[in-house]
Short mmCIF file of C-alpha atoms and ligand atoms in Angstrom, two decimals:
data_model
loop_
_atom_site.label_atom_id
_atom_site.label_comp_id
_atom_site.label_asym_id
_atom_site.label_seq_id
_atom_site.Cartn_x
_atom_site.Cartn_y
_atom_site.Cartn_z
CA SER A 22 -0.01 -0.13 -0.18
CA ALA A 23 3.04 2.12 0.53
CA ASP A 24 3.68 1.62 -3.13
CA MET A 25 0.48 2.77 -4.10
CA ALA A 26 0.46 5.89 -2.14
CA MET A 27 3.91 6.52 -3.37
CA TYR A 28 2.72 6.16 -6.91
CA ALA A 29 -0.77 8.64 -6.31
CA ALA A 30 1.55 11.00 -4.73
CA LYS A 31 3.83 10.96 -8.05
CA GLU A 32 1.00 10.94 -10.49
CA SER A 33 -0.64 14.39 -8.53
CA GLY A 34 2.52 16.29 -9.28
CA ARG A 35 5.19 17.49 -7.15
CA ALA A 36 3.38 20.51 -5.71
CA ASN A 37 1.08 17.92 -4.24
CA HIS A 38 3.10 16.45 -1.49
CA GLN A 39 -0.09 17.16 0.67
CA PHE A 40 -1.50 14.27 -1.34
CA PHE A 41 0.73 11.75 0.45
CA THR A 42 -1.24 11.42 3.37
CA PRO A 43 -1.58 8.60 6.35
CA ASP A 44 -5.35 8.62 5.29
CA LEU A 45 -4.65 7.81 1.56
CA ASN A 46 -2.29 5.33 2.84
CA LYS A 47 -5.13 4.03 5.03
CA ARG A 48 -7.73 4.21 1.98
CA ALA A 49 -5.08 2.37 -0.32
CA SER A 50 -4.47 -0.20 1.91
CA GLU A 51 -8.14 -0.80 2.89
CA ARG A 52 -8.72 -1.15 -0.67
CA LEU A 53 -5.77 -3.87 -1.38
CA TRP A 54 -7.19 -5.62 1.71
CA LEU A 55 -10.85 -5.70 0.21
CA GLU A 56 -9.41 -6.76 -3.16
CA SER A 57 -7.68 -9.66 -2.20
CA ASN A 58 -10.37 -10.76 0.24
CA LEU A 59 -13.24 -10.50 -1.99
CA ARG A 60 -11.53 -12.96 -4.26
CA HIS A 61 -11.39 -15.31 -1.61
CA ALA A 62 -15.03 -14.43 -0.21
CA LEU A 63 -16.17 -15.71 -3.44
CA ALA A 64 -14.45 -18.71 -3.45
CA ASP A 65 -14.91 -19.82 0.34
CA ASN A 66 -18.95 -18.86 -0.31
CA GLU A 67 -18.98 -15.75 2.09
CA MET A 68 -21.81 -13.99 0.14
CA GLU A 69 -25.24 -14.44 0.92
CA LEU A 70 -28.35 -12.90 -0.33
CA HIS A 71 -30.94 -11.27 1.50
CA PHE A 72 -34.45 -10.56 0.33
CA GLN A 73 -36.67 -7.31 0.89
CA PRO A 74 -40.27 -7.89 0.09
CA GLN A 75 -42.30 -5.77 -2.19
CA PHE A 76 -45.84 -4.56 -1.89
CA SER A 77 -48.80 -3.48 -3.92
CA VAL A 78 -49.97 0.20 -3.14
CA ASP A 79 -53.37 -0.96 -3.63
CA GLY A 80 -54.25 -3.65 -0.51
CA ARG A 81 -50.53 -3.90 0.67
CA ARG A 82 -50.08 -7.28 -0.67
CA LEU A 83 -46.76 -8.75 -1.02
CA VAL A 84 -46.14 -9.19 -4.81
CA GLY A 85 -42.27 -9.76 -5.13
CA ALA A 86 -38.58 -9.25 -3.31
CA GLU A 87 -35.62 -7.96 -4.53
CA ALA A 88 -32.20 -9.59 -3.73
CA LEU A 89 -29.58 -7.67 -1.82
CA VAL A 90 -26.43 -9.41 -1.46
CA ARG A 91 -24.41 -9.18 1.66
CA TRP A 92 -20.98 -10.57 2.69
CA ARG A 93 -20.67 -12.66 5.76
CA ARG A 94 -16.99 -12.57 7.51
CA PRO A 95 -15.92 -15.60 8.87
CA ASP A 96 -16.25 -13.55 12.54
CA GLY A 97 -20.10 -13.18 11.60
CA GLN A 98 -19.83 -9.73 10.64
CA LEU A 99 -22.19 -8.74 7.73
CA VAL A 100 -20.42 -5.94 5.20
CA PRO A 101 -23.37 -3.90 2.98
CA PRO A 102 -22.48 -3.94 -0.68
CA VAL A 103 -21.98 -0.22 -0.87
CA GLN A 104 -18.45 -1.25 0.80
CA PHE A 105 -17.80 -3.86 -1.80
CA ILE A 106 -19.52 -3.75 -4.95
CA PRO A 107 -17.58 -0.56 -6.18
CA VAL A 108 -14.22 -2.50 -5.61
CA ALA A 109 -15.71 -5.60 -7.36
CA GLU A 110 -16.41 -3.51 -10.21
CA ASP A 111 -13.07 -1.49 -10.34
CA THR A 112 -11.27 -5.61 -10.54
CA GLY A 113 -13.83 -6.84 -12.49
CA LEU A 114 -14.72 -9.21 -9.73
CA ILE A 115 -18.14 -8.02 -10.16
CA VAL A 116 -18.66 -10.39 -13.36
CA GLN A 117 -18.06 -13.30 -11.01
CA LEU A 118 -19.63 -11.99 -8.23
CA GLY A 119 -22.94 -10.93 -10.38
CA ASP A 120 -23.22 -14.29 -11.96
CA TRP A 121 -22.93 -16.02 -8.24
CA VAL A 122 -25.73 -13.44 -7.56
CA LEU A 123 -27.90 -14.24 -10.67
CA GLY A 124 -27.48 -18.35 -9.67
CA GLU A 125 -28.38 -18.06 -6.10
CA ALA A 126 -31.48 -15.69 -6.69
CA CYS A 127 -32.74 -18.17 -9.32
CA ARG A 128 -32.07 -21.01 -7.07
CA ARG A 129 -34.35 -18.92 -4.38
CA ALA A 130 -37.05 -18.01 -6.76
CA ALA A 131 -37.44 -21.48 -8.03
CA GLU A 132 -37.72 -22.63 -4.30
CA LEU A 133 -40.46 -20.29 -3.55
CA HIS A 134 -42.37 -21.20 -6.96
CA ALA A 135 -41.88 -24.79 -6.29
CA GLN A 136 -44.10 -23.79 -2.80
CA GLY A 137 -46.60 -22.54 -4.86
CA HIS A 138 -45.86 -18.55 -4.28
CA ARG A 139 -45.81 -16.52 -7.61
CA LEU A 140 -43.41 -13.75 -6.23
CA LEU A 141 -41.24 -11.84 -8.91
CA ILE A 142 -37.67 -11.60 -7.97
CA ALA A 143 -35.76 -8.87 -8.66
CA ILE A 144 -31.91 -8.84 -9.12
CA ASN A 145 -29.57 -6.09 -9.41
CA LEU A 146 -27.08 -5.98 -12.39
CA SER A 147 -23.98 -3.87 -12.56
CA ALA A 148 -23.37 -1.68 -15.66
CA VAL A 149 -20.13 -3.53 -16.00
CA GLN A 150 -22.22 -6.98 -16.29
CA MET A 151 -24.37 -5.39 -18.83
CA ARG A 152 -21.66 -4.22 -21.23
CA ARG A 153 -19.77 -7.81 -21.18
CA PRO A 154 -20.62 -10.10 -23.86
CA GLY A 155 -22.78 -13.36 -22.72
CA LEU A 156 -24.96 -11.39 -19.86
CA ALA A 157 -28.19 -12.77 -21.95
CA ASP A 158 -26.68 -16.64 -22.26
CA ARG A 159 -25.79 -16.60 -18.07
CA VAL A 160 -29.64 -15.58 -17.28
CA ALA A 161 -30.81 -18.41 -19.66
CA PHE A 162 -28.38 -20.42 -18.24
CA TRP A 163 -29.75 -20.12 -14.91
CA LEU A 164 -33.26 -20.17 -15.77
CA ALA A 165 -32.97 -23.72 -17.52
CA ALA A 166 -30.64 -24.96 -14.46
CA TYR A 167 -33.60 -24.26 -12.23
CA ASN A 168 -36.56 -24.50 -14.16
CA LEU A 169 -37.67 -21.08 -13.45
CA PRO A 170 -40.12 -19.41 -15.80
CA PRO A 171 -38.78 -16.18 -17.19
CA GLU A 172 -41.85 -14.53 -15.76
CA CYS A 173 -40.37 -14.97 -12.40
CA LEU A 174 -37.39 -12.82 -12.81
CA GLU A 175 -37.01 -9.10 -12.93
CA LEU A 176 -33.30 -7.45 -13.91
CA GLU A 177 -32.55 -4.03 -12.36
CA VAL A 178 -30.18 -1.93 -14.20
CA THR A 179 -29.43 1.76 -13.40
CA GLU A 180 -29.79 4.50 -16.06
CA SER A 181 -26.23 4.70 -16.96
CA VAL A 182 -26.95 1.58 -18.89
CA LEU A 183 -29.63 2.89 -20.90
CA MET A 184 -27.27 6.08 -22.10
CA ASP A 185 -24.70 3.46 -23.31
CA ASP A 186 -25.99 2.50 -26.94
CA SER A 187 -23.24 -0.02 -27.81
CA ASP A 188 -24.34 -3.12 -29.53
CA MET A 189 -23.45 -4.92 -26.59
CA VAL A 190 -26.05 -3.64 -24.08
CA THR A 191 -29.02 -3.13 -27.21
CA THR A 192 -28.35 -6.61 -28.09
CA ALA A 193 -28.72 -7.68 -24.23
CA PHE A 194 -31.85 -5.69 -23.68
CA ALA A 195 -33.49 -6.97 -26.80
CA ARG A 196 -32.61 -10.80 -25.78
CA LEU A 197 -33.57 -10.55 -22.27
CA ARG A 198 -36.75 -8.99 -23.37
CA GLU A 199 -37.46 -11.62 -25.94
CA MET A 200 -36.79 -14.30 -23.17
CA GLY A 201 -39.62 -12.94 -21.14
CA VAL A 202 -37.85 -11.51 -18.09
CA ALA A 203 -39.07 -8.07 -16.88
CA LEU A 204 -36.31 -5.12 -16.63
CA ALA A 205 -36.81 -2.22 -14.21
CA ILE A 206 -34.83 0.99 -13.89
CA ASP A 207 -33.21 1.28 -10.37
CA ASP A 208 -32.75 4.72 -8.58
CA PHE A 209 -34.79 6.19 -11.41
CA GLY A 210 -34.31 10.15 -11.61
CA THR A 211 -30.85 10.00 -10.31
CA GLY A 212 -29.30 9.84 -13.57
CA TYR A 213 -29.10 11.70 -16.47
CA SER A 214 -31.59 9.62 -19.14
CA SER A 215 -34.29 10.92 -20.96
CA LEU A 216 -37.58 10.09 -22.46
CA SER A 217 -36.15 8.88 -25.69
CA TYR A 218 -33.77 6.41 -24.07
CA LEU A 219 -36.91 5.01 -22.25
CA LYS A 220 -38.80 4.67 -25.15
CA ARG A 221 -35.88 2.66 -27.15
CA PHE A 222 -35.38 0.47 -24.45
CA ARG A 223 -38.95 -0.26 -23.50
CA VAL A 224 -38.39 -1.28 -19.94
CA ASP A 225 -41.20 -2.43 -17.42
CA LYS A 226 -40.78 -0.64 -14.39
CA LEU A 227 -39.35 2.25 -12.81
CA LYS A 228 -37.85 2.36 -9.29
CA ILE A 229 -38.48 5.83 -7.76
CA ASP A 230 -35.23 6.83 -5.91
CA ARG A 231 -35.31 7.00 -2.09
CA SER A 232 -34.36 10.67 -2.62
CA PHE A 233 -37.44 11.26 -4.30
CA VAL A 234 -39.58 9.49 -1.37
CA LEU A 235 -37.79 11.76 1.06
CA GLY A 236 -38.67 14.82 -0.87
CA LEU A 237 -42.29 13.88 -0.54
CA THR A 238 -42.46 15.17 3.10
CA ASP A 239 -39.43 17.16 3.69
CA GLY A 240 -40.83 20.23 2.32
CA SER A 241 -38.19 19.88 -0.69
CA ASP A 242 -40.15 19.28 -3.92
CA GLY A 243 -43.73 18.48 -2.35
CA GLY A 244 -43.74 15.58 -4.85
CA ALA A 245 -43.54 17.12 -8.08
CA ILE A 246 -40.93 14.90 -9.30
CA THR A 247 -42.56 12.02 -8.15
CA GLU A 248 -45.45 13.16 -9.69
CA ALA A 249 -44.14 13.72 -12.92
CA ILE A 250 -42.18 10.32 -12.97
CA ILE A 251 -45.32 8.45 -12.35
CA GLY A 252 -47.21 10.34 -15.02
CA MET A 253 -44.50 9.61 -17.40
CA ALA A 254 -44.29 5.96 -16.81
CA ARG A 255 -48.17 5.66 -17.01
CA SER A 256 -48.19 7.07 -20.11
CA LEU A 257 -45.39 4.66 -21.18
CA ASN A 258 -47.24 2.24 -20.02
CA MET A 259 -44.62 0.95 -17.26
CA GLN A 260 -45.41 0.43 -13.67
CA THR A 261 -43.70 2.25 -10.89
CA ILE A 262 -42.24 1.39 -7.25
CA ALA A 263 -41.08 3.72 -4.79
CA GLU A 264 -37.74 2.61 -2.68
CA GLY A 265 -37.00 3.53 0.74
CA VAL A 266 -40.61 4.10 2.10
CA GLU A 267 -40.25 4.41 5.67
CA THR A 268 -43.43 6.10 7.06
CA GLU A 269 -47.05 6.23 6.39
CA GLU A 270 -46.88 9.75 5.33
CA GLN A 271 -44.75 8.69 2.80
CA PHE A 272 -47.03 5.83 1.63
CA GLY A 273 -50.29 8.00 1.70
CA PHE A 274 -48.59 10.16 -0.49
CA LEU A 275 -47.34 7.87 -2.99
CA ALA A 276 -51.12 6.13 -3.12
CA ARG A 277 -52.43 9.47 -3.73
CA LEU A 278 -49.84 10.17 -6.70
CA GLY A 279 -50.94 6.70 -7.94
CA CYS A 280 -47.50 4.67 -7.33
CA ASP A 281 -48.17 1.11 -8.09
CA GLN A 282 -45.95 -0.65 -5.57
CA ILE A 283 -43.57 -0.07 -2.69
CA GLN A 284 -40.44 -1.21 -1.05
CA GLY A 285 -39.22 0.09 2.23
CA TYR A 286 -38.74 -0.31 6.07
CA LEU A 287 -42.29 0.96 6.77
CA LEU A 288 -43.61 -2.43 5.61
CA ALA A 289 -40.36 -5.00 5.74
CA ARG A 290 -36.55 -5.25 5.76
CA PRO A 291 -34.38 -6.89 3.94
CA MET A 292 -34.17 -10.72 5.87
CA PRO A 293 -32.26 -13.88 4.99
CA PHE A 294 -34.15 -16.41 2.93
CA ARG A 295 -35.38 -18.49 5.67
CA GLU A 296 -36.91 -15.48 7.24
CA LEU A 297 -38.78 -14.72 3.77
CA VAL A 298 -40.45 -17.83 3.59
CA THR A 299 -41.84 -17.58 7.45
CA PHE A 300 -42.83 -13.88 6.06
CA ILE A 301 -44.78 -15.12 3.54
CA ALA A 302 -46.23 -17.84 5.92
CA GLU A 303 -47.45 -15.57 8.10
CA HIS A 304 -48.59 -12.89 5.43
CA LYS A 305 -50.27 -15.40 3.60
CA ASP A 306 -53.67 -13.60 3.36
CA MET A 307 -51.53 -10.44 1.97
CA VAL A 308 -49.72 -12.29 -0.86
CA GLU A 309 -51.07 -11.62 -4.32
CA PRO A 310 -48.98 -12.99 -7.04
CA ALA A 311 -47.52 -10.34 -9.44
CA LEU A 312 -47.63 -13.22 -11.86
CA PRO A 313 -50.90 -15.28 -13.15
CA ALA A 314 -50.78 -18.52 -12.51
CA LEU A 315 -49.37 -21.08 -14.59
CA ASP A 316 -51.53 -24.02 -16.48
CA GLU A 317 -49.16 -26.65 -15.66
CA PRO A 318 -46.87 -26.94 -12.65
CA VAL A 319 -43.36 -26.44 -13.81
P1 C2E B 409 -30.63 -0.74 -4.27
O1 C2E B 409 -30.83 -1.64 -5.50
O2 C2E B 409 -31.16 0.99 -4.67
O3 C2E B 409 -31.20 -1.04 -3.07
C1 C2E B 409 -32.01 -0.61 -1.99
C2 C2E B 409 -31.31 -0.35 -1.00
O4 C2E B 409 -31.67 0.52 0.18
C3 C2E B 409 -30.75 -1.34 -0.31
O5 C2E B 409 -29.47 -1.27 0.64
C4 C2E B 409 -31.99 -1.74 1.00
O6 C2E B 409 -31.56 -2.29 1.98
C5 C2E B 409 -32.09 0.00 1.17
N1 C2E B 409 -33.45 0.08 1.89
C6 C2E B 409 -34.43 -0.54 1.43
N2 C2E B 409 -35.73 0.05 2.21
C7 C2E B 409 -34.88 1.25 2.72
C8 C2E B 409 -35.71 2.21 3.54
O7 C2E B 409 -36.55 2.21 3.94
N3 C2E B 409 -34.93 3.30 4.25
C9 C2E B 409 -33.27 3.13 3.89
N4 C2E B 409 -32.60 4.11 4.63
N5 C2E B 409 -32.78 2.01 3.16
C10 C2E B 409 -33.67 1.24 2.43
P2 C2E B 409 -28.69 -2.49 0.47
O8 C2E B 409 -28.71 -3.65 0.40
O9 C2E B 409 -27.28 -1.61 1.36
O10 C2E B 409 -27.68 -2.20 -0.98
C11 C2E B 409 -27.14 -1.07 -1.38
C12 C2E B 409 -27.01 -1.08 -3.19
O11 C2E B 409 -25.90 -2.09 -3.35
C13 C2E B 409 -28.39 -1.25 -3.67
O12 C2E B 409 -29.00 -0.30 -4.18
C14 C2E B 409 -27.71 -1.65 -5.21
O13 C2E B 409 -27.16 -0.63 -5.74
C15 C2E B 409 -26.14 -2.49 -4.51
N6 C2E B 409 -26.51 -4.01 -4.63
C16 C2E B 409 -27.12 -4.70 -3.61
N7 C2E B 409 -26.88 -5.82 -3.91
C17 C2E B 409 -26.29 -5.91 -5.27
C18 C2E B 409 -25.91 -7.18 -6.28
O14 C2E B 409 -26.42 -8.34 -5.87
N8 C2E B 409 -25.55 -6.83 -7.28
C19 C2E B 409 -25.16 -5.39 -7.77
N9 C2E B 409 -24.69 -5.28 -8.90
N10 C2E B 409 -25.69 -4.42 -6.65
C20 C2E B 409 -26.01 -4.77 -5.83
MG1 MG B 410 -32.05 -2.28 -6.67
MG1 MG B 411 -32.73 1.13 -5.76
MG1 MG B 412 -30.56 2.70 -4.57
#
């Protein structure tokens, strides 16, 4: 890490000697530590998926769950994704990690499906994954591996992916649509995408970012942005889900604005798969499948 700090100090030029600080040194060594441990974590099965339930606004029925990755350290400590996803993206490890997430989420979705629960399982995809060849093939592979109907799966990408009009991304979107997998735009409104991108890629759902949900009741925009997003989604035939809903007041605003679904601590936090199974059992009367029942059991 001393070498790395030295390199950074050189790069930044002679006038910037203050750049070579213990703080940078600490950050550089933390990063190296993360990098090598992340590699081992993947090999040693230290990753796990938690699931956060998603509800219809109308009737507060359980309709799906978002898979969120966590890193369980050998000492039991749970490392949140914000601490390691960026490193995984920079080092390319996200490709391997993302593939594990896909496989594990499909396995769990198939388990729920086999129990008769037709919930939609949402998975986060990194822009790095979308830009690599073979993403659609891997999705097809995992669906087949667990005999999971594609309708059970929703893939979340961020707006930055929409602005990438490379053949790779365009082809991946087209193939995933063809397969019947649902597509959602995560953290919608925080990026720079425009209506034309949304038309071009034809996504199924917009996830309204938590910052706009906070804006509903903190006196900042009074809901103008959220209202505009919901109106736009409706005119383009897309569904909306608001994330980070923590209060009844926020829920009330979203209901009045015509938001379709919500996800947030108000109704449920992310939980391990076993707890999700219990949660579903305890809320049996509240489970409303987002998916129609299939004619034949799979
Ligand atoms: P995201 O996809 O926007 O996920 C929503 C985040 O908001 C989750 O944080 C969730 O725990 C949190 N959240 C949900 N409801 C509330 C609420 O009411 N209040 C507050 N304050 N927070 C709430 P988490 O699990 O720490 O994930 C953070 C981000 O890490 C995710 O944001 C996503 O961008 C990324 N991430 C998580 N899992 C994966 C993954 O498997 N692959 C990739 N590429 N990224 C992932
Ligand atoms: Mg997400
Ligand atoms: Mg989000
Ligand atoms: Mg977010």
